[in-house]
mmCIF file of C-alpha atoms and ligand atoms in Angstrom:
data_model
loop_
_atom_site.group_PDB
_atom_site.id
_atom_site.type_symbol
_atom_site.label_atom_id
_atom_site.label_comp_id
_atom_site.label_asym_id
_atom_site.label_seq_id
_atom_site.Cartn_x
_atom_site.Cartn_y
_atom_site.Cartn_z
ATOM 1 C CA MET K 1 -16.260 -21.319 -33.761
ATOM 2 C CA ASN K 2 -13.407 -19.732 -35.739
ATOM 3 C CA ALA K 3 -10.430 -17.824 -34.297
ATOM 4 C CA THR K 4 -11.932 -14.386 -35.009
ATOM 5 C CA ALA K 5 -15.132 -15.273 -33.169
ATOM 6 C CA LEU K 6 -13.083 -16.460 -30.183
ATOM 7 C CA LYS K 7 -11.154 -13.193 -30.093
ATOM 8 C CA THR K 8 -14.283 -11.037 -30.019
ATOM 9 C CA GLU K 9 -16.084 -13.109 -27.354
ATOM 10 C CA PRO K 10 -16.637 -10.579 -24.524
ATOM 11 C CA THR K 11 -15.374 -11.530 -21.061
ATOM 12 C CA PRO K 12 -18.278 -11.466 -18.612
ATOM 13 C CA PRO K 13 -17.842 -9.031 -15.711
ATOM 14 C CA ALA K 14 -16.476 -10.534 -12.488
ATOM 15 C CA LEU K 15 -19.641 -9.229 -10.785
ATOM 16 C CA GLN K 16 -22.842 -8.307 -12.565
ATOM 17 C CA ILE K 17 -25.881 -6.999 -10.741
ATOM 18 C CA VAL K 18 -28.949 -6.575 -12.963
ATOM 19 C CA ASP K 19 -32.126 -4.680 -12.031
ATOM 20 C CA VAL K 20 -32.040 -5.734 -8.399
ATOM 21 C CA ARG K 21 -34.864 -4.715 -6.040
ATOM 22 C CA HIS K 22 -35.159 -5.329 -2.326
ATOM 23 C CA ARG K 23 -37.777 -4.575 0.304
ATOM 24 C CA TYR K 24 -37.580 -4.717 4.081
ATOM 25 C CA GLY K 25 -41.273 -4.801 4.995
ATOM 26 C CA ARG K 26 -42.656 -1.560 3.620
ATOM 27 C CA VAL K 27 -39.237 -0.006 2.937
ATOM 28 C CA GLN K 28 -38.128 -0.260 -0.691
ATOM 29 C CA ALA K 29 -34.414 -0.251 0.137
ATOM 30 C CA VAL K 30 -33.166 -1.020 -3.395
ATOM 31 C CA ASP K 31 -35.241 -0.117 -6.424
ATOM 32 C CA GLY K 32 -33.822 -1.370 -9.710
ATOM 33 C CA VAL K 33 -30.039 -1.210 -9.345
ATOM 34 C CA SER K 34 -27.758 -2.453 -12.132
ATOM 35 C CA VAL K 35 -23.997 -2.289 -11.786
ATOM 36 C CA SER K 36 -21.118 -4.438 -12.960
ATOM 37 C CA VAL K 37 -17.473 -4.723 -11.989
ATOM 38 C CA ALA K 38 -14.748 -6.092 -14.278
ATOM 39 C CA ALA K 39 -11.750 -8.056 -13.033
ATOM 40 C CA GLY K 40 -9.155 -5.668 -11.611
ATOM 41 C CA GLU K 41 -11.657 -2.815 -11.395
ATOM 42 C CA VAL K 42 -12.744 -0.880 -8.286
ATOM 43 C CA VAL K 43 -16.325 0.415 -8.365
ATOM 44 C CA CYS K 44 -17.753 2.517 -5.513
ATOM 45 C CA LEU K 45 -21.384 2.817 -4.524
ATOM 46 C CA LEU K 46 -21.605 6.346 -3.170
ATOM 47 C CA GLY K 47 -24.604 7.908 -1.483
ATOM 48 C CA PRO K 48 -26.116 9.307 1.697
ATOM 49 C CA SER K 49 -27.082 7.190 4.688
ATOM 50 C CA GLY K 50 -30.055 4.909 4.033
ATOM 51 C CA CYS K 51 -29.891 5.051 0.212
ATOM 52 C CA GLY K 52 -29.499 1.252 -0.063
ATOM 53 C CA LYS K 53 -25.739 0.840 -0.631
ATOM 54 C CA THR K 54 -25.152 -1.795 2.038
ATOM 55 C CA THR K 55 -28.198 -3.755 0.921
ATOM 56 C CA VAL K 56 -26.758 -4.018 -2.625
ATOM 57 C CA LEU K 57 -23.497 -5.325 -1.150
ATOM 58 C CA ARG K 58 -25.306 -7.812 1.109
ATOM 59 C CA LEU K 59 -27.286 -9.096 -1.870
ATOM 60 C CA ALA K 60 -24.076 -9.549 -3.870
ATOM 61 C CA ALA K 61 -22.530 -11.434 -0.949
ATOM 62 C CA GLY K 62 -25.619 -13.627 -0.539
ATOM 63 C CA LEU K 63 -26.241 -12.353 3.007
ATOM 64 C CA GLU K 64 -29.744 -11.279 1.928
ATOM 65 C CA GLU K 65 -31.889 -13.502 -0.226
ATOM 66 C CA LEU K 66 -32.511 -11.867 -3.608
ATOM 67 C CA GLN K 67 -36.149 -10.845 -4.158
ATOM 68 C CA ASP K 68 -35.964 -9.522 -7.701
ATOM 69 C CA GLY K 69 -33.328 -9.205 -10.423
ATOM 70 C CA ALA K 70 -30.199 -11.246 -11.076
ATOM 71 C CA ILE K 71 -26.618 -11.466 -9.825
ATOM 72 C CA SER K 72 -23.830 -13.254 -11.718
ATOM 73 C CA LEU K 73 -20.196 -13.921 -10.937
ATOM 74 C CA SER K 74 -17.961 -14.289 -14.003
ATOM 75 C CA GLY K 75 -21.004 -15.083 -16.101
ATOM 76 C CA THR K 76 -22.471 -17.689 -13.708
ATOM 77 C CA LEU K 77 -25.841 -16.872 -12.167
ATOM 78 C CA VAL K 78 -25.583 -16.965 -8.342
ATOM 79 C CA ALA K 79 -28.907 -15.313 -7.454
ATOM 80 C CA GLY K 80 -32.185 -14.817 -9.289
ATOM 81 C CA ASN K 81 -34.479 -16.921 -11.417
ATOM 82 C CA GLY K 82 -34.859 -19.511 -8.631
ATOM 83 C CA VAL K 83 -31.093 -19.721 -7.983
ATOM 84 C CA GLU K 84 -29.603 -18.691 -4.591
ATOM 85 C CA VAL K 85 -26.005 -19.804 -4.113
ATOM 86 C CA PRO K 86 -25.063 -19.538 -0.395
ATOM 87 C CA PRO K 87 -22.443 -16.928 0.601
ATOM 88 C CA GLU K 88 -19.671 -19.449 1.334
ATOM 89 C CA ARG K 89 -19.955 -20.906 -2.190
ATOM 90 C CA ARG K 90 -19.796 -17.579 -4.054
ATOM 91 C CA GLY K 91 -16.010 -17.142 -3.732
ATOM 92 C CA VAL K 92 -16.477 -13.539 -2.635
ATOM 93 C CA GLY K 93 -14.223 -11.779 -0.075
ATOM 94 C CA LEU K 94 -16.062 -9.603 2.411
ATOM 95 C CA VAL K 95 -14.796 -6.766 4.579
ATOM 96 C CA PHE K 96 -17.565 -5.133 6.557
ATOM 97 C CA GLN K 97 -17.432 -2.127 8.876
ATOM 98 C CA ASP K 98 -16.694 -3.971 12.088
ATOM 99 C CA TYR K 99 -13.860 -6.174 10.674
ATOM 100 C CA ALA K 100 -15.331 -9.169 12.595
ATOM 101 C CA LEU K 101 -12.063 -10.992 13.255
ATOM 102 C CA PHE K 102 -12.421 -14.072 15.429
ATOM 103 C CA PRO K 103 -11.253 -12.902 18.891
ATOM 104 C CA HIS K 104 -10.093 -16.360 20.034
ATOM 105 C CA LEU K 105 -7.869 -16.922 16.965
ATOM 106 C CA ASP K 106 -4.532 -15.194 16.428
ATOM 107 C CA VAL K 107 -3.819 -13.220 13.274
ATOM 108 C CA ILE K 108 -2.478 -16.046 11.134
ATOM 109 C CA GLU K 109 -5.281 -18.396 12.204
ATOM 110 C CA ASN K 110 -7.810 -15.688 11.331
ATOM 111 C CA VAL K 111 -6.326 -15.345 7.853
ATOM 112 C CA ALA K 112 -5.978 -19.107 7.287
ATOM 113 C CA PHE K 113 -9.567 -19.725 8.424
ATOM 114 C CA GLY K 114 -11.176 -19.407 5.018
ATOM 115 C CA LEU K 115 -8.533 -21.440 3.161
ATOM 116 C CA SER K 116 -10.334 -24.716 2.880
ATOM 117 C CA GLY K 117 -9.231 -27.359 0.390
ATOM 118 C CA MET K 118 -5.500 -26.861 1.106
ATOM 119 C CA ASN K 119 -3.175 -28.846 3.337
ATOM 120 C CA ALA K 120 -1.856 -27.229 6.530
ATOM 121 C CA THR K 121 1.508 -26.235 4.988
ATOM 122 C CA HIS K 122 -0.095 -24.518 2.003
ATOM 123 C CA ARG K 123 -2.663 -22.758 4.175
ATOM 124 C CA ARG K 124 0.095 -21.416 6.377
ATOM 125 C CA SER K 125 2.302 -20.240 3.530
ATOM 126 C CA ARG K 126 -0.631 -18.540 1.744
ATOM 127 C CA ALA K 127 -1.656 -16.847 5.021
ATOM 128 C CA GLU K 128 1.939 -15.645 5.540
ATOM 129 C CA GLU K 129 2.064 -14.390 1.967
ATOM 130 C CA VAL K 130 -1.060 -12.218 2.272
ATOM 131 C CA LEU K 131 -0.059 -10.970 5.719
ATOM 132 C CA ALA K 132 3.231 -9.808 4.207
ATOM 133 C CA MET K 133 1.248 -8.174 1.398
ATOM 134 C CA VAL K 134 -0.674 -6.028 3.920
ATOM 135 C CA GLY K 135 2.455 -5.422 6.028
ATOM 136 C CA MET K 136 1.202 -7.451 8.991
ATOM 137 C CA ASP K 137 3.523 -10.488 8.900
ATOM 138 C CA GLU K 138 5.231 -9.395 12.128
ATOM 139 C CA TYR K 139 1.905 -9.677 13.940
ATOM 140 C CA ALA K 140 1.089 -13.239 12.885
ATOM 141 C CA ARG K 141 0.934 -14.487 16.488
ATOM 142 C CA SER K 142 -0.919 -11.477 17.935
ATOM 143 C CA TYR K 143 -4.587 -11.609 18.881
ATOM 144 C CA PRO K 144 -7.100 -9.101 17.470
ATOM 145 C CA HIS K 145 -7.452 -7.236 20.796
ATOM 146 C CA GLU K 146 -3.686 -6.522 20.704
ATOM 147 C CA LEU K 147 -3.982 -4.669 17.371
ATOM 148 C CA SER K 148 -4.949 -1.103 16.480
ATOM 149 C CA GLY K 149 -8.037 -0.450 14.364
ATOM 150 C CA GLY K 150 -5.910 0.038 11.252
ATOM 151 C CA GLN K 151 -4.009 -3.195 11.876
ATOM 152 C CA GLN K 152 -7.260 -5.122 12.371
ATOM 153 C CA GLN K 153 -8.501 -3.588 9.158
ATOM 154 C CA ARG K 154 -5.480 -4.878 7.274
ATOM 155 C CA VAL K 155 -5.853 -8.360 8.777
ATOM 156 C CA ALA K 156 -9.528 -8.389 7.746
ATOM 157 C CA LEU K 157 -8.473 -7.472 4.246
ATOM 158 C CA ALA K 158 -5.775 -10.172 4.223
ATOM 159 C CA ARG K 159 -8.386 -12.712 5.327
ATOM 160 C CA ALA K 160 -10.728 -11.606 2.556
ATOM 161 C CA LEU K 161 -7.988 -11.760 -0.106
ATOM 162 C CA ALA K 162 -6.309 -15.003 1.036
ATOM 163 C CA PRO K 163 -8.564 -17.379 -0.961
ATOM 164 C CA ARG K 164 -7.908 -15.248 -4.106
ATOM 165 C CA PRO K 165 -11.546 -14.224 -4.509
ATOM 166 C CA ARG K 166 -12.755 -13.091 -7.903
ATOM 167 C CA VAL K 167 -14.700 -10.368 -6.141
ATOM 168 C CA VAL K 168 -14.049 -8.357 -2.972
ATOM 169 C CA LEU K 169 -16.889 -6.464 -1.280
ATOM 170 C CA LEU K 170 -15.905 -3.616 1.048
ATOM 171 C CA ASP K 171 -18.483 -1.828 3.215
ATOM 172 C CA GLU K 172 -17.200 1.489 4.611
ATOM 173 C CA PRO K 173 -13.932 -0.307 5.348
ATOM 174 C CA TYR K 174 -12.176 2.758 6.762
ATOM 175 C CA SER K 175 -14.985 4.144 8.911
ATOM 176 C CA GLY K 176 -13.352 3.052 12.166
ATOM 177 C CA LEU K 177 -10.043 4.758 11.431
ATOM 178 C CA ASP K 178 -8.922 8.285 12.245
ATOM 179 C CA ALA K 179 -8.249 10.599 9.304
ATOM 180 C CA ARG K 180 -4.485 10.138 9.096
ATOM 181 C CA LEU K 181 -4.566 6.364 9.428
ATOM 182 C CA ARG K 182 -7.432 6.200 6.937
ATOM 183 C CA ASP K 183 -5.356 7.968 4.285
ATOM 184 C CA ARG K 184 -2.520 5.489 4.730
ATOM 185 C CA VAL K 185 -4.641 2.341 4.928
ATOM 186 C CA ARG K 186 -6.777 3.178 1.919
ATOM 187 C CA ASP K 187 -3.669 3.851 -0.141
ATOM 188 C CA GLU K 188 -2.320 0.435 0.867
ATOM 189 C CA VAL K 189 -5.665 -1.229 0.171
ATOM 190 C CA LEU K 190 -5.847 0.310 -3.292
ATOM 191 C CA HIS K 191 -2.375 -1.001 -4.168
ATOM 192 C CA ILE K 192 -3.186 -4.445 -2.758
ATOM 193 C CA LEU K 193 -6.443 -4.639 -4.711
ATOM 194 C CA LYS K 194 -4.782 -3.589 -7.940
ATOM 195 C CA ALA K 195 -1.956 -6.096 -7.418
ATOM 196 C CA SER K 196 -4.443 -8.899 -6.660
ATOM 197 C CA GLY K 197 -6.499 -8.348 -9.826
ATOM 198 C CA SER K 198 -9.748 -8.924 -7.905
ATOM 199 C CA ALA K 199 -12.861 -6.992 -8.823
ATOM 200 C CA CYS K 200 -13.935 -4.749 -5.953
ATOM 201 C CA LEU K 201 -17.318 -3.249 -5.137
ATOM 202 C CA MET K 202 -17.000 -0.788 -2.288
ATOM 203 C CA VAL K 203 -19.585 1.183 -0.335
ATOM 204 C CA THR K 204 -18.889 4.657 1.008
ATOM 205 C CA HIS K 205 -20.716 7.893 1.783
ATOM 206 C CA ASP K 206 -17.481 9.879 1.383
ATOM 207 C CA SER K 207 -17.017 11.291 -2.122
ATOM 208 C CA GLU K 208 -13.330 11.985 -1.647
ATOM 209 C CA GLU K 209 -12.796 8.383 -0.620
ATOM 210 C CA ALA K 210 -14.771 7.178 -3.633
ATOM 211 C CA MET K 211 -12.686 9.347 -5.958
ATOM 212 C CA PHE K 212 -9.495 8.087 -4.352
ATOM 213 C CA MET K 213 -10.410 4.414 -4.701
ATOM 214 C CA ALA K 214 -12.708 4.059 -7.668
ATOM 215 C CA ASP K 215 -12.248 3.491 -11.370
ATOM 216 C CA ARG K 216 -15.998 4.066 -11.601
ATOM 217 C CA ILE K 217 -18.527 5.484 -9.165
ATOM 218 C CA ALA K 218 -22.272 4.830 -8.975
ATOM 219 C CA VAL K 219 -24.073 7.578 -7.046
ATOM 220 C CA MET K 220 -27.200 6.277 -5.280
ATOM 221 C CA ARG K 221 -30.245 8.042 -3.896
ATOM 222 C CA GLY K 222 -33.470 6.491 -2.586
ATOM 223 C CA GLY K 223 -32.573 2.948 -3.665
ATOM 224 C CA ARG K 224 -31.618 3.911 -7.223
ATOM 225 C CA ILE K 225 -28.454 4.780 -9.081
ATOM 226 C CA VAL K 226 -28.721 8.375 -10.271
ATOM 227 C CA GLN K 227 -25.446 8.478 -12.194
ATOM 228 C CA GLN K 228 -22.636 6.074 -12.990
ATOM 229 C CA GLY K 229 -19.279 6.937 -14.505
ATOM 230 C CA THR K 230 -15.619 7.656 -13.918
ATOM 231 C CA PRO K 231 -14.778 10.086 -11.107
ATOM 232 C CA VAL K 232 -13.915 12.696 -13.760
ATOM 233 C CA GLU K 233 -17.276 12.251 -15.535
ATOM 234 C CA LEU K 234 -19.223 12.591 -12.299
ATOM 235 C CA TYR K 235 -17.283 15.602 -11.092
ATOM 236 C CA CYS K 236 -17.198 17.425 -14.424
ATOM 237 C CA GLU K 237 -20.588 16.401 -15.829
ATOM 238 C CA PRO K 238 -22.995 15.820 -12.923
ATOM 239 C CA VAL K 239 -26.548 15.050 -14.066
ATOM 240 C CA ASP K 240 -28.225 17.065 -11.319
ATOM 241 C CA ALA K 241 -27.626 19.324 -8.320
ATOM 242 C CA PHE K 242 -27.688 16.324 -5.960
ATOM 243 C CA VAL K 243 -24.763 14.635 -7.709
ATOM 244 C CA ALA K 244 -22.890 17.935 -8.062
ATOM 245 C CA SER K 245 -23.286 18.708 -4.370
ATOM 246 C CA PHE K 246 -22.222 15.198 -3.354
ATOM 247 C CA PHE K 247 -18.693 16.006 -4.510
ATOM 248 C CA GLY K 248 -18.245 18.863 -2.065
ATOM 249 C CA GLU K 249 -20.053 21.958 -0.883
ATOM 250 C CA VAL K 250 -21.528 24.097 -3.688
ATOM 251 C CA ASN K 251 -23.017 27.562 -4.152
ATOM 252 C CA ARG K 252 -26.629 27.487 -5.395
ATOM 253 C CA ILE K 253 -28.376 30.365 -7.087
ATOM 254 C CA GLU K 254 -32.016 30.089 -8.091
ATOM 255 C CA GLY K 255 -33.146 31.712 -11.313
ATOM 256 C CA GLN K 256 -35.139 31.450 -14.516
ATOM 257 C CA VAL K 257 -34.104 30.718 -18.092
ATOM 258 C CA ARG K 258 -34.433 33.785 -20.300
ATOM 259 C CA ALA K 259 -33.026 33.923 -23.836
ATOM 260 C CA GLY K 260 -31.112 30.704 -23.206
ATOM 261 C CA SER K 261 -29.373 31.902 -20.030
ATOM 262 C CA VAL K 262 -29.962 32.421 -16.335
ATOM 263 C CA ASP K 263 -29.155 35.931 -15.113
ATOM 264 C CA THR K 264 -27.327 35.890 -11.790
ATOM 265 C CA PRO K 265 -25.302 38.442 -9.847
ATOM 266 C CA LEU K 266 -22.279 36.548 -11.204
ATOM 267 C CA GLY K 267 -23.319 37.302 -14.759
ATOM 268 C CA SER K 268 -25.406 35.533 -17.349
ATOM 269 C CA ILE K 269 -24.907 31.741 -17.211
ATOM 270 C CA PRO K 270 -25.780 29.746 -20.383
ATOM 271 C CA ALA K 271 -28.527 27.174 -19.765
ATOM 272 C CA ARG K 272 -28.006 24.714 -22.597
ATOM 273 C CA GLY K 273 -30.936 22.426 -23.339
ATOM 274 C CA LEU K 274 -33.297 24.043 -20.814
ATOM 275 C CA ALA K 275 -36.728 25.316 -21.817
ATOM 276 C CA GLU K 276 -37.322 29.048 -22.053
ATOM 277 C CA GLY K 277 -38.928 30.318 -18.841
ATOM 278 C CA ALA K 278 -37.996 27.197 -16.834
ATOM 279 C CA LYS K 279 -37.023 27.639 -13.204
ATOM 280 C CA ALA K 280 -33.408 26.612 -12.775
ATOM 281 C CA THR K 281 -30.683 26.190 -10.184
ATOM 282 C CA VAL K 282 -27.205 27.435 -10.968
ATOM 283 C CA VAL K 283 -24.579 25.424 -9.099
ATOM 284 C CA VAL K 284 -21.095 26.919 -8.740
ATOM 285 C CA ARG K 285 -18.309 25.071 -6.995
ATOM 286 C CA PRO K 286 -16.412 27.291 -4.524
ATOM 287 C CA GLU K 287 -13.167 26.226 -6.230
ATOM 288 C CA GLY K 288 -14.654 27.576 -9.480
ATOM 289 C CA VAL K 289 -14.814 31.135 -8.114
ATOM 290 C CA ALA K 290 -11.527 32.900 -8.782
ATOM 291 C CA ILE K 291 -10.671 36.088 -6.918
ATOM 292 C CA HIS K 292 -8.412 38.695 -8.523
ATOM 293 C CA PRO K 293 -7.303 40.718 -5.505
ATOM 294 C CA TRP K 294 -5.119 43.181 -7.419
ATOM 295 C CA ALA K 295 -7.425 43.762 -10.376
ATOM 296 C CA PRO K 296 -9.239 47.102 -10.374
ATOM 297 C CA VAL K 297 -13.003 46.716 -9.978
ATOM 298 C CA TYR K 298 -14.948 48.589 -12.638
ATOM 299 C CA SER K 299 -18.662 49.073 -12.250
ATOM 300 C CA ASP K 300 -19.641 46.373 -14.764
ATOM 301 C CA ASP K 301 -17.326 43.667 -13.402
ATOM 302 C CA PRO K 302 -18.704 40.905 -11.202
ATOM 303 C CA SER K 303 -17.352 41.661 -7.763
ATOM 304 C CA GLY K 304 -17.990 40.651 -4.188
ATOM 305 C CA VAL K 305 -17.689 42.253 -0.781
ATOM 306 C CA VAL K 306 -15.792 40.032 1.637
ATOM 307 C CA GLU K 307 -17.711 39.029 4.772
ATOM 308 C CA GLN K 308 -15.070 36.791 6.293
ATOM 309 C CA ALA K 309 -12.202 34.554 5.252
ATOM 310 C CA ARG K 310 -10.943 31.371 6.935
ATOM 311 C CA LEU K 311 -7.835 29.311 6.401
ATOM 312 C CA LEU K 312 -8.748 25.626 5.957
ATOM 313 C CA GLY K 313 -5.209 24.296 5.449
ATOM 314 C CA ARG K 314 -4.268 23.970 1.811
ATOM 315 C CA THR K 315 -7.029 26.378 0.827
ATOM 316 C CA SER K 316 -8.771 29.452 2.174
ATOM 317 C CA LEU K 317 -12.535 29.883 2.163
ATOM 318 C CA VAL K 318 -13.772 33.402 1.434
ATOM 319 C CA HIS K 319 -17.400 34.272 2.223
ATOM 320 C CA MET K 320 -18.721 37.207 0.272
ATOM 321 C CA THR K 321 -21.806 39.007 -0.889
ATOM 322 C CA VAL K 322 -22.110 39.428 -4.625
ATOM 323 C CA THR K 323 -24.408 42.034 -6.067
ATOM 324 C CA ALA K 324 -25.179 42.319 -9.750
ATOM 325 C CA PRO K 325 -23.798 45.594 -11.156
ATOM 326 C CA ALA K 326 -26.996 46.439 -13.003
ATOM 327 C CA GLN K 327 -29.567 45.280 -10.466
ATOM 328 C CA SER K 328 -28.413 46.315 -7.026
ATOM 329 C CA GLU K 329 -31.304 44.594 -5.204
ATOM 330 C CA ALA K 330 -30.236 41.063 -6.264
ATOM 331 C CA SER K 331 -27.400 39.732 -4.193
ATOM 332 C CA VAL K 332 -26.153 36.283 -3.240
ATOM 333 C CA HIS K 333 -23.944 34.875 -0.547
ATOM 334 C CA LEU K 334 -21.044 33.108 -2.242
ATOM 335 C CA HIS K 335 -18.187 30.912 -1.076
ATOM 336 C CA ALA K 336 -14.877 30.961 -2.943
ATOM 337 C CA ARG K 337 -12.197 28.406 -2.216
ATOM 338 C CA VAL K 338 -8.775 29.684 -3.162
ATOM 339 C CA PRO K 339 -5.419 27.895 -2.943
ATOM 340 C CA GLY K 340 -3.025 28.704 -0.090
ATOM 341 C CA VAL K 341 -3.313 31.457 2.499
ATOM 342 C CA TYR K 342 -5.554 34.257 1.247
ATOM 343 C CA LEU K 343 -7.381 36.137 3.979
ATOM 344 C CA PRO K 344 -8.794 39.474 2.736
ATOM 345 C CA LYS K 345 -10.290 41.794 5.338
ATOM 346 C CA PRO K 346 -14.074 41.970 5.785
ATOM 347 C CA GLY K 347 -15.495 44.806 3.703
ATOM 348 C CA ALA K 348 -12.867 44.545 0.940
ATOM 349 C CA ARG K 349 -14.310 44.597 -2.569
ATOM 350 C CA VAL K 350 -12.695 42.031 -4.860
ATOM 351 C CA ARG K 351 -13.067 41.237 -8.521
ATOM 352 C CA ILE K 352 -14.322 37.693 -9.114
ATOM 353 C CA GLN K 353 -14.484 35.385 -12.090
ATOM 354 C CA VAL K 354 -16.462 32.177 -12.400
ATOM 355 C CA ASP K 355 -14.947 29.144 -14.111
ATOM 356 C CA PRO K 356 -17.567 27.865 -16.628
ATOM 357 C CA THR K 357 -16.307 24.271 -16.223
ATOM 358 C CA GLN K 358 -17.189 24.425 -12.508
ATOM 359 C CA THR K 359 -20.606 25.983 -13.105
ATOM 360 C CA PHE K 360 -23.743 23.962 -13.924
ATOM 361 C CA VAL K 361 -27.345 24.829 -14.617
ATOM 362 C CA PHE K 362 -30.099 22.308 -13.790
ATOM 363 C CA ALA K 363 -33.842 22.520 -14.277
ATOM 364 C CA ASN K 364 -35.742 22.545 -10.974
HETATM 365 P P1 LIG C 401 -25.713 3.592 5.630
HETATM 366 O O1 LIG C 401 -24.729 4.419 4.846
HETATM 367 O O2 LIG C 401 -26.363 4.383 6.755
HETATM 368 O O3 LIG C 401 -25.177 2.271 6.076
HETATM 369 P P2 LIG C 401 -27.031 2.475 3.307
HETATM 370 O O4 LIG C 401 -27.050 3.393 2.145
HETATM 371 O O5 LIG C 401 -26.008 1.417 3.319
HETATM 372 O O6 LIG C 401 -26.974 3.300 4.652
HETATM 373 P P3 LIG C 401 -28.968 0.377 3.750
HETATM 374 O O7 LIG C 401 -28.300 -0.080 5.002
HETATM 375 O O8 LIG C 401 -28.858 -0.477 2.550
HETATM 376 O O9 LIG C 401 -28.485 1.855 3.381
HETATM 377 O O10 LIG C 401 -30.511 0.637 4.085
HETATM 378 C C1 LIG C 401 -31.442 1.049 3.091
HETATM 379 C C2 LIG C 401 -32.813 1.212 3.743
HETATM 380 O O11 LIG C 401 -33.270 -0.044 4.204
HETATM 381 C C3 LIG C 401 -32.839 2.138 4.954
HETATM 382 O O12 LIG C 401 -34.051 2.841 4.917
HETATM 383 C C4 LIG C 401 -32.782 1.202 6.126
HETATM 384 O O13 LIG C 401 -33.430 1.762 7.234
HETATM 385 C C5 LIG C 401 -33.528 -0.006 5.601
HETATM 386 N N1 LIG C 401 -33.021 -1.270 6.178
HETATM 387 C C6 LIG C 401 -31.769 -1.752 6.078
HETATM 388 N N2 LIG C 401 -31.652 -2.962 6.689
HETATM 389 C C7 LIG C 401 -32.878 -3.236 7.198
HETATM 390 C C8 LIG C 401 -33.409 -4.338 7.925
HETATM 391 N N3 LIG C 401 -32.664 -5.392 8.243
HETATM 392 N N4 LIG C 401 -34.711 -4.270 8.277
HETATM 393 C C9 LIG C 401 -35.478 -3.222 7.949
HETATM 394 N N5 LIG C 401 -35.037 -2.154 7.241
HETATM 395 C C10 LIG C 401 -33.759 -2.159 6.876
#
């Protein structure tokens, strides 16, 4: 092999899952999932409860025997085609929902537990190193029951990272934490993962969490991946209404394609690539509805009548009824999410404008 050929040799992904299927009795929990994670990358499996996310993670870990497909770690087959490497020989770090620290071992013993093949001094110094990395070195001699949920979470992560795994698998790792602690811990975890260079496959049903953590997201439904891409791709170019609505509440307006557009009380929305006459759903994100409170409302302008307005913190949510200027019988209930404190009185008529980049049309 010459030098040029060596240079172009692709590095195999740290974790590669190819066309994996899994049944529990009559339930087809996973139905042809393919996803790969490169070294240093965080990929999130995102989807509603029961869509098969945890099963994919358990298959990758070797906690479920693979029924169909293939799983490789850094180019080496670990499951499929008659191969089934046991979990402890896959070199994968696991953090599952319940942390599962050993209650009879203190923190440093918990972290050192998985460090086989090292002498006692090295095990101890590596355990101290990772505990410092997660900010838990002061608690080395504490027992799990003496720690808060967030602290246990960090110890579990330290234990998973201590053997320098090529791959870390995280299953809803922040589900036991309250909102404020979750924000802090996930920020720490992201920095730790990026500093460690491990590949990470994480499961969550929370889109905001997925966007916070992931370089790429795979959205799952009914055992399949419906869309895979960067957070920006998924948010800005969702393939269907399910994916669009998974990234936050949306307004939906049903309609029909006529002359390349769907007529709605918000105006005519272009329906690129959809067949003439097709039934379609227009999806508008509440943050894509701008309100111009001081603009005069002329009869042809899209406008809404405020029903109620609520402050949600950084944004305000305005509920309104929008009626098409030309066809007074058609009206829709619309939510607009506007920055800051904006609480118009019920009954006020306001001019609205829809952001085309936050508006999507899908065939039904
Ligand atoms: P959640 O977010 O609620 O944890 P999930 O997306 O991780 O859900 P899985 O736990 O992978 O989903 O489950 C996928 C499907 O397989 C579900 O219908 C579930 O009921 C079923 N299932 C999971 N584990 C088993 C099992 N051990 N025996 C039988 N059915 C199972």
